[in-house]
Short mmCIF file of C-alpha atoms in Angstrom, two decimals:
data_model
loop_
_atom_site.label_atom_id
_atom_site.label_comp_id
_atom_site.label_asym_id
_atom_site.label_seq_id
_atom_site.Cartn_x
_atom_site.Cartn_y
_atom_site.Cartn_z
CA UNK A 1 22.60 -16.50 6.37
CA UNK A 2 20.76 -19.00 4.14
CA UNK A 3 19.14 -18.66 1.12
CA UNK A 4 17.41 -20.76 -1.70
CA UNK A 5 17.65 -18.93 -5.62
CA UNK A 6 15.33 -20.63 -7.57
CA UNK A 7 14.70 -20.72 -11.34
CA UNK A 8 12.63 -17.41 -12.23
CA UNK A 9 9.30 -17.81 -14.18
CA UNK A 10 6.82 -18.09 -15.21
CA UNK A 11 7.98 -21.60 -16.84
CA UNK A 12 5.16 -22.65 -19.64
CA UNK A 13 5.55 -26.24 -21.17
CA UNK A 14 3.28 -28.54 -23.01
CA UNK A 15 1.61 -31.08 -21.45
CA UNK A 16 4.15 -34.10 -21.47
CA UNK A 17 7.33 -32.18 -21.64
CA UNK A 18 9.82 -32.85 -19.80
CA UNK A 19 10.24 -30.53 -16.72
CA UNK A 20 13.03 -28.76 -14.32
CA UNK A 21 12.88 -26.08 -12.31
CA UNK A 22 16.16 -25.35 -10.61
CA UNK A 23 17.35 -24.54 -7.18
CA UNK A 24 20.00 -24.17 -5.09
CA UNK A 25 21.07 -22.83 -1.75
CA UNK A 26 23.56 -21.29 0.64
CA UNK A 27 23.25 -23.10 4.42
CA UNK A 28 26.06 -22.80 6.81
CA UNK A 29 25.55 -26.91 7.85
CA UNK A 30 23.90 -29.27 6.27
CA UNK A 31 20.13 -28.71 5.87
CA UNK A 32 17.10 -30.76 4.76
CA UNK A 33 15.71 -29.55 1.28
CA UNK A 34 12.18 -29.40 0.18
CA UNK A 35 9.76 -28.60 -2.58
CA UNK A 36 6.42 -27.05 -1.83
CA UNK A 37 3.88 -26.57 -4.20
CA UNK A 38 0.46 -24.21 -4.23
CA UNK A 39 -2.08 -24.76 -6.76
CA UNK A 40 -4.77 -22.32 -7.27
CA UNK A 41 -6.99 -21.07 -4.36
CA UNK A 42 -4.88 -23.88 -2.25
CA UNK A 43 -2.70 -23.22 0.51
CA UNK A 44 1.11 -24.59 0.18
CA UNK A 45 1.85 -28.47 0.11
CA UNK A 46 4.50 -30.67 0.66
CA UNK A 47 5.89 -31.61 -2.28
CA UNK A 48 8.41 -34.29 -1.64
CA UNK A 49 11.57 -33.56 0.76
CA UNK A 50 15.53 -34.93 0.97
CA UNK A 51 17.07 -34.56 4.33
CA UNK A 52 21.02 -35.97 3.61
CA UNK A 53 23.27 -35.64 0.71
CA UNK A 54 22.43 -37.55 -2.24
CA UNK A 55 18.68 -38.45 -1.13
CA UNK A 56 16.05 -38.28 -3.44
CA UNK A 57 13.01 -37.27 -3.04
CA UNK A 58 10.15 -38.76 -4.93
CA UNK A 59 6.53 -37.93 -5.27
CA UNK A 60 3.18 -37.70 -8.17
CA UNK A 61 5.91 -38.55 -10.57
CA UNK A 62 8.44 -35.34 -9.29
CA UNK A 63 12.02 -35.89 -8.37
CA UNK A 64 14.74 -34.39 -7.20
CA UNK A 65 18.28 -35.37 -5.98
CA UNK A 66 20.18 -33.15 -2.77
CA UNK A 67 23.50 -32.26 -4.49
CA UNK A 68 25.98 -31.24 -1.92
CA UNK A 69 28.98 -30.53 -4.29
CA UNK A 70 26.50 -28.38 -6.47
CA UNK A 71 24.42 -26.90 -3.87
CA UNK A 72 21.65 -28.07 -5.46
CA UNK A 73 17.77 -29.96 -5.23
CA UNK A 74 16.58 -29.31 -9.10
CA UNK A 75 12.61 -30.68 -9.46
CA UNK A 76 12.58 -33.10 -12.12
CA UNK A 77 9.20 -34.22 -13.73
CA UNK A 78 9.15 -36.51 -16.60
CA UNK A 79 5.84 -36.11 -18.53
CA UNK A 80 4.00 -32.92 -16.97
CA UNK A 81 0.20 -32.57 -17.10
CA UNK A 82 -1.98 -30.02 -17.17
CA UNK A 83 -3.26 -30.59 -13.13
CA UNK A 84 0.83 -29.75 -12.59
CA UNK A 85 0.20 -25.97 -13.22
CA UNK A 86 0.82 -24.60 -9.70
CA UNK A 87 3.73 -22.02 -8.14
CA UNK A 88 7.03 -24.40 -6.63
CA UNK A 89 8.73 -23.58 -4.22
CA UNK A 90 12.12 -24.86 -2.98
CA UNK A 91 13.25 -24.58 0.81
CA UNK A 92 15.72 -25.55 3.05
CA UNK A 93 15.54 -26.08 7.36
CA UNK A 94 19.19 -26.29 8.91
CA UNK A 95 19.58 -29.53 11.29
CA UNK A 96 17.75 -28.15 15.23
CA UNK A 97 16.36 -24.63 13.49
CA UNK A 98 12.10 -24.88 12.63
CA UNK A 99 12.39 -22.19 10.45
CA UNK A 100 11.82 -22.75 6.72
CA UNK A 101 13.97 -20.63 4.31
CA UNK A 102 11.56 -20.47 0.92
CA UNK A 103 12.69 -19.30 -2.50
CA UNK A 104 10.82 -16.94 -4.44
CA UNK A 105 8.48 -19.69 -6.60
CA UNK A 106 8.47 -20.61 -10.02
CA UNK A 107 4.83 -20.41 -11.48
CA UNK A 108 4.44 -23.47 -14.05
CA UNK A 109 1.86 -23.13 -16.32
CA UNK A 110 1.19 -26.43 -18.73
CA UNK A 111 -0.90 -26.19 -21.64
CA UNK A 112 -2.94 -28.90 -23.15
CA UNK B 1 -10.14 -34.65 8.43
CA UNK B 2 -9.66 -30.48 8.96
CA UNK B 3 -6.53 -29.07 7.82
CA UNK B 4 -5.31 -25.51 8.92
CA UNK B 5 -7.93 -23.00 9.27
CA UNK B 6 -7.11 -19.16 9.27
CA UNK B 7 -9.64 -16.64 9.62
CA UNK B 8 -10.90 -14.02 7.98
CA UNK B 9 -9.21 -14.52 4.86
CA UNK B 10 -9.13 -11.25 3.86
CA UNK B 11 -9.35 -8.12 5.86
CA UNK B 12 -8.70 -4.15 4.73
CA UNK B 13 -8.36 -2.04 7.01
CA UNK B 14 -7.11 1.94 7.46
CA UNK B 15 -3.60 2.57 8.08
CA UNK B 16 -3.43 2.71 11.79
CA UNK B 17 -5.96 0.33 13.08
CA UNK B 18 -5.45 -2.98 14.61
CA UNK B 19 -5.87 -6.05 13.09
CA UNK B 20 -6.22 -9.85 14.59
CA UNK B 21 -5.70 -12.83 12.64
CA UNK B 22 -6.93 -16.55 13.78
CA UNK B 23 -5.53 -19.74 13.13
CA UNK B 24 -6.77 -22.99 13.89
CA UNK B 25 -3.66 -25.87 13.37
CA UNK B 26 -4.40 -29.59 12.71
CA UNK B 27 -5.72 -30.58 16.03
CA UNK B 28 -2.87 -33.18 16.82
CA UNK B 29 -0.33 -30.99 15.37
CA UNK B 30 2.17 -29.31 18.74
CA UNK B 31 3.90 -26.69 16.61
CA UNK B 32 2.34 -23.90 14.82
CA UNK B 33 3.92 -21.40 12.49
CA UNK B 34 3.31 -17.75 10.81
CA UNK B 35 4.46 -16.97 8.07
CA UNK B 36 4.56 -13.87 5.63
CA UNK B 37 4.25 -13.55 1.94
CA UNK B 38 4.38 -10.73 -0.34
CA UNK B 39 3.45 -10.73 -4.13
CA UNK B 40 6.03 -12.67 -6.05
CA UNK B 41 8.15 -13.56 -2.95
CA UNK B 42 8.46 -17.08 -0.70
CA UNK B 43 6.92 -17.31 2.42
CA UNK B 44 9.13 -15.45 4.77
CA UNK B 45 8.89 -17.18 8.57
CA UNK B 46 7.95 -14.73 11.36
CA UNK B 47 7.68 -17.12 14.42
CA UNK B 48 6.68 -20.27 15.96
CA UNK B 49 5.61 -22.23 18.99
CA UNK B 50 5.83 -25.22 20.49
CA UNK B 51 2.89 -26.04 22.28
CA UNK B 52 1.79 -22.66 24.15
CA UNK B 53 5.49 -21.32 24.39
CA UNK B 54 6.70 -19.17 21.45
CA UNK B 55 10.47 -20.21 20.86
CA UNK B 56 11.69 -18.09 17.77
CA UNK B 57 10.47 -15.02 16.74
CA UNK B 58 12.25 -13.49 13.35
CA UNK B 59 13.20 -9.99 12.99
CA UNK B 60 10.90 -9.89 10.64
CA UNK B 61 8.39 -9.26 13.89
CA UNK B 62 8.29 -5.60 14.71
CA UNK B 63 7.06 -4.35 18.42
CA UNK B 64 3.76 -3.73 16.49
CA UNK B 65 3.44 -7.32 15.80
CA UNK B 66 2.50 -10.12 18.92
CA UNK B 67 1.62 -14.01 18.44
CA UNK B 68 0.11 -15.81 21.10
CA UNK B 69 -1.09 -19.30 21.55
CA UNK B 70 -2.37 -19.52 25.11
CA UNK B 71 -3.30 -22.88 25.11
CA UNK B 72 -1.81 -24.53 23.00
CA UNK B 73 -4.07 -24.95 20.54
CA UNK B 74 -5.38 -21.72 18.13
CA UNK B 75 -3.00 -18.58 17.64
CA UNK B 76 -3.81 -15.22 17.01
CA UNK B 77 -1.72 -12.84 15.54
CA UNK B 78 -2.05 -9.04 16.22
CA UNK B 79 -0.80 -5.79 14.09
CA UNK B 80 -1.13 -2.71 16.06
CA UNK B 81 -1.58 0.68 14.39
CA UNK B 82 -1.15 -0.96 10.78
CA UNK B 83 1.64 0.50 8.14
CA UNK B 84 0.95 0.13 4.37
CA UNK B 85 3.88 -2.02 4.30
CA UNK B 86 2.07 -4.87 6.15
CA UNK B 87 -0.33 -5.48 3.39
CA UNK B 88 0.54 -9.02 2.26
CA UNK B 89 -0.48 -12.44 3.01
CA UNK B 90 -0.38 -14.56 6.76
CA UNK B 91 0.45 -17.53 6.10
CA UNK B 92 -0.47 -20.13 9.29
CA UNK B 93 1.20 -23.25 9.22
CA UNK B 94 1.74 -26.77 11.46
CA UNK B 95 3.40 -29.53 11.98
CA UNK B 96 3.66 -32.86 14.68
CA UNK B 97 6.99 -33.19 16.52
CA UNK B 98 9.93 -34.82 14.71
CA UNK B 99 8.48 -34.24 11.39
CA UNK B 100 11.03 -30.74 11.14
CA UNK B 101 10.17 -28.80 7.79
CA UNK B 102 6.82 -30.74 6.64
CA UNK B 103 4.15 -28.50 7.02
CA UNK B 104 0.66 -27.98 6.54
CA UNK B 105 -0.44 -24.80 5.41
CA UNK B 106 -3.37 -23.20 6.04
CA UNK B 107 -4.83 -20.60 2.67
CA UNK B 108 -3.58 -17.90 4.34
CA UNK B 109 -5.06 -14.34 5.68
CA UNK B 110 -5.04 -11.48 3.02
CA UNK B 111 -4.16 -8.26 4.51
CA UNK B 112 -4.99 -5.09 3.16
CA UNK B 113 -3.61 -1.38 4.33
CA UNK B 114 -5.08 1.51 2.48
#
């Protein structure tokens, strides 16, 4: 079935570091990917999503690129702040299916 | 603007008892969503429905566990006679048509099972 394996945490950077947390997946077709994100007390957000091979998704300054011959949708921040600090989580929907395979979350903590 | 309300947020309750969770989607929003998460895991997806018609349900959902959504608008979800395993987090979630996988959570109901 599918499955998303994310980068395990907790991930702690400096405030403007450079940031990635990896993912990738396992889909029998050819899904749409997505990053959602949860800061504290909040319930999950869309992050930003890619729905076709080499899409990228783009939003608050987060990218990430669907890689079909790596399997992969890595979240790429330039300069992190500390308002970043939240749990990420990667997911994947095949083409016709609702359902929303998640990966475990990575918690990213920045510090000033 | 009112996102996804769920309600109560937290409940404990005695293995055994019955427990009802609410959720109130965006109000244009047809297809609703619950969810389960566990400490340190994703969300895991347990069904979801289209209007008032529930179209998937996961394994996941036990004969202890029933969603409805009678008219198309809230959804309850029901555990009957409550397991210590079912202590986690119910996560409600929507979304409008043709917008597959972008969806808006609601904070979730925190289940407890002592």
């Amino acid at each position: 079935g599918d499955s998303v394996t994310q980068m395990e945490g907790p991930v702690t950077l400096s405030e403007e570091a450079f940031l990635t947390i990896n993912c990738t997946y396992t889909a029998t077709g050819y899904p749409s990917l997505f990053w959602y994100v949860q800061y504290p007390g909040e319930g999950l957000q869309l992050l930003l999503k890619a729905t076709k091979a080499d899409d990228k998704g783009s939003n608050k300054g987060f990218e990430a690129t669907y890689r079909k011959e790596t399997t992969s949708f890595h979240l790429e921040k330039g300069s992190v702040q500390v308002s970043d600090s939240a749990v990420y989580f990667c997911a994947l929907s095949e083409v016709g299916n609702e359902k929303l395979t998640f990966g475990t979350g990575t918690r990213l903590t920045i510090i000033p | 603007d009112t996102g996804v309300s769920q309600d109560p947020r937290h409940k404990i309750t005695k293995r055994g008892q019955n427990v009802t969770f609410r959720c109130d989607p965006i109000s244009e929003h047809n297809r609703l969503y619950w969810y389960r998460q566990t400490l340190g895991q994703g969300p895991e997806f347990l069904t979801y429905f289209q209007n008032e018609a529930q179209l998937e349900k996961s394994r996941l959902l036990s004969d202890r566990f029933s969603a409805e959504r009678p008219k198309g608008s809230f959804s309850t979800l029901e555990i009957q006679r409550t397991e210590q395993g079912d202590s986690a987090m119910y996560l409600c979630a929507s979304s409008k048509r043709g917008a597959a996988g972008e969806l808006f959570f609601g904070e979730g109901s925190r289940l407890t099972v002592l």
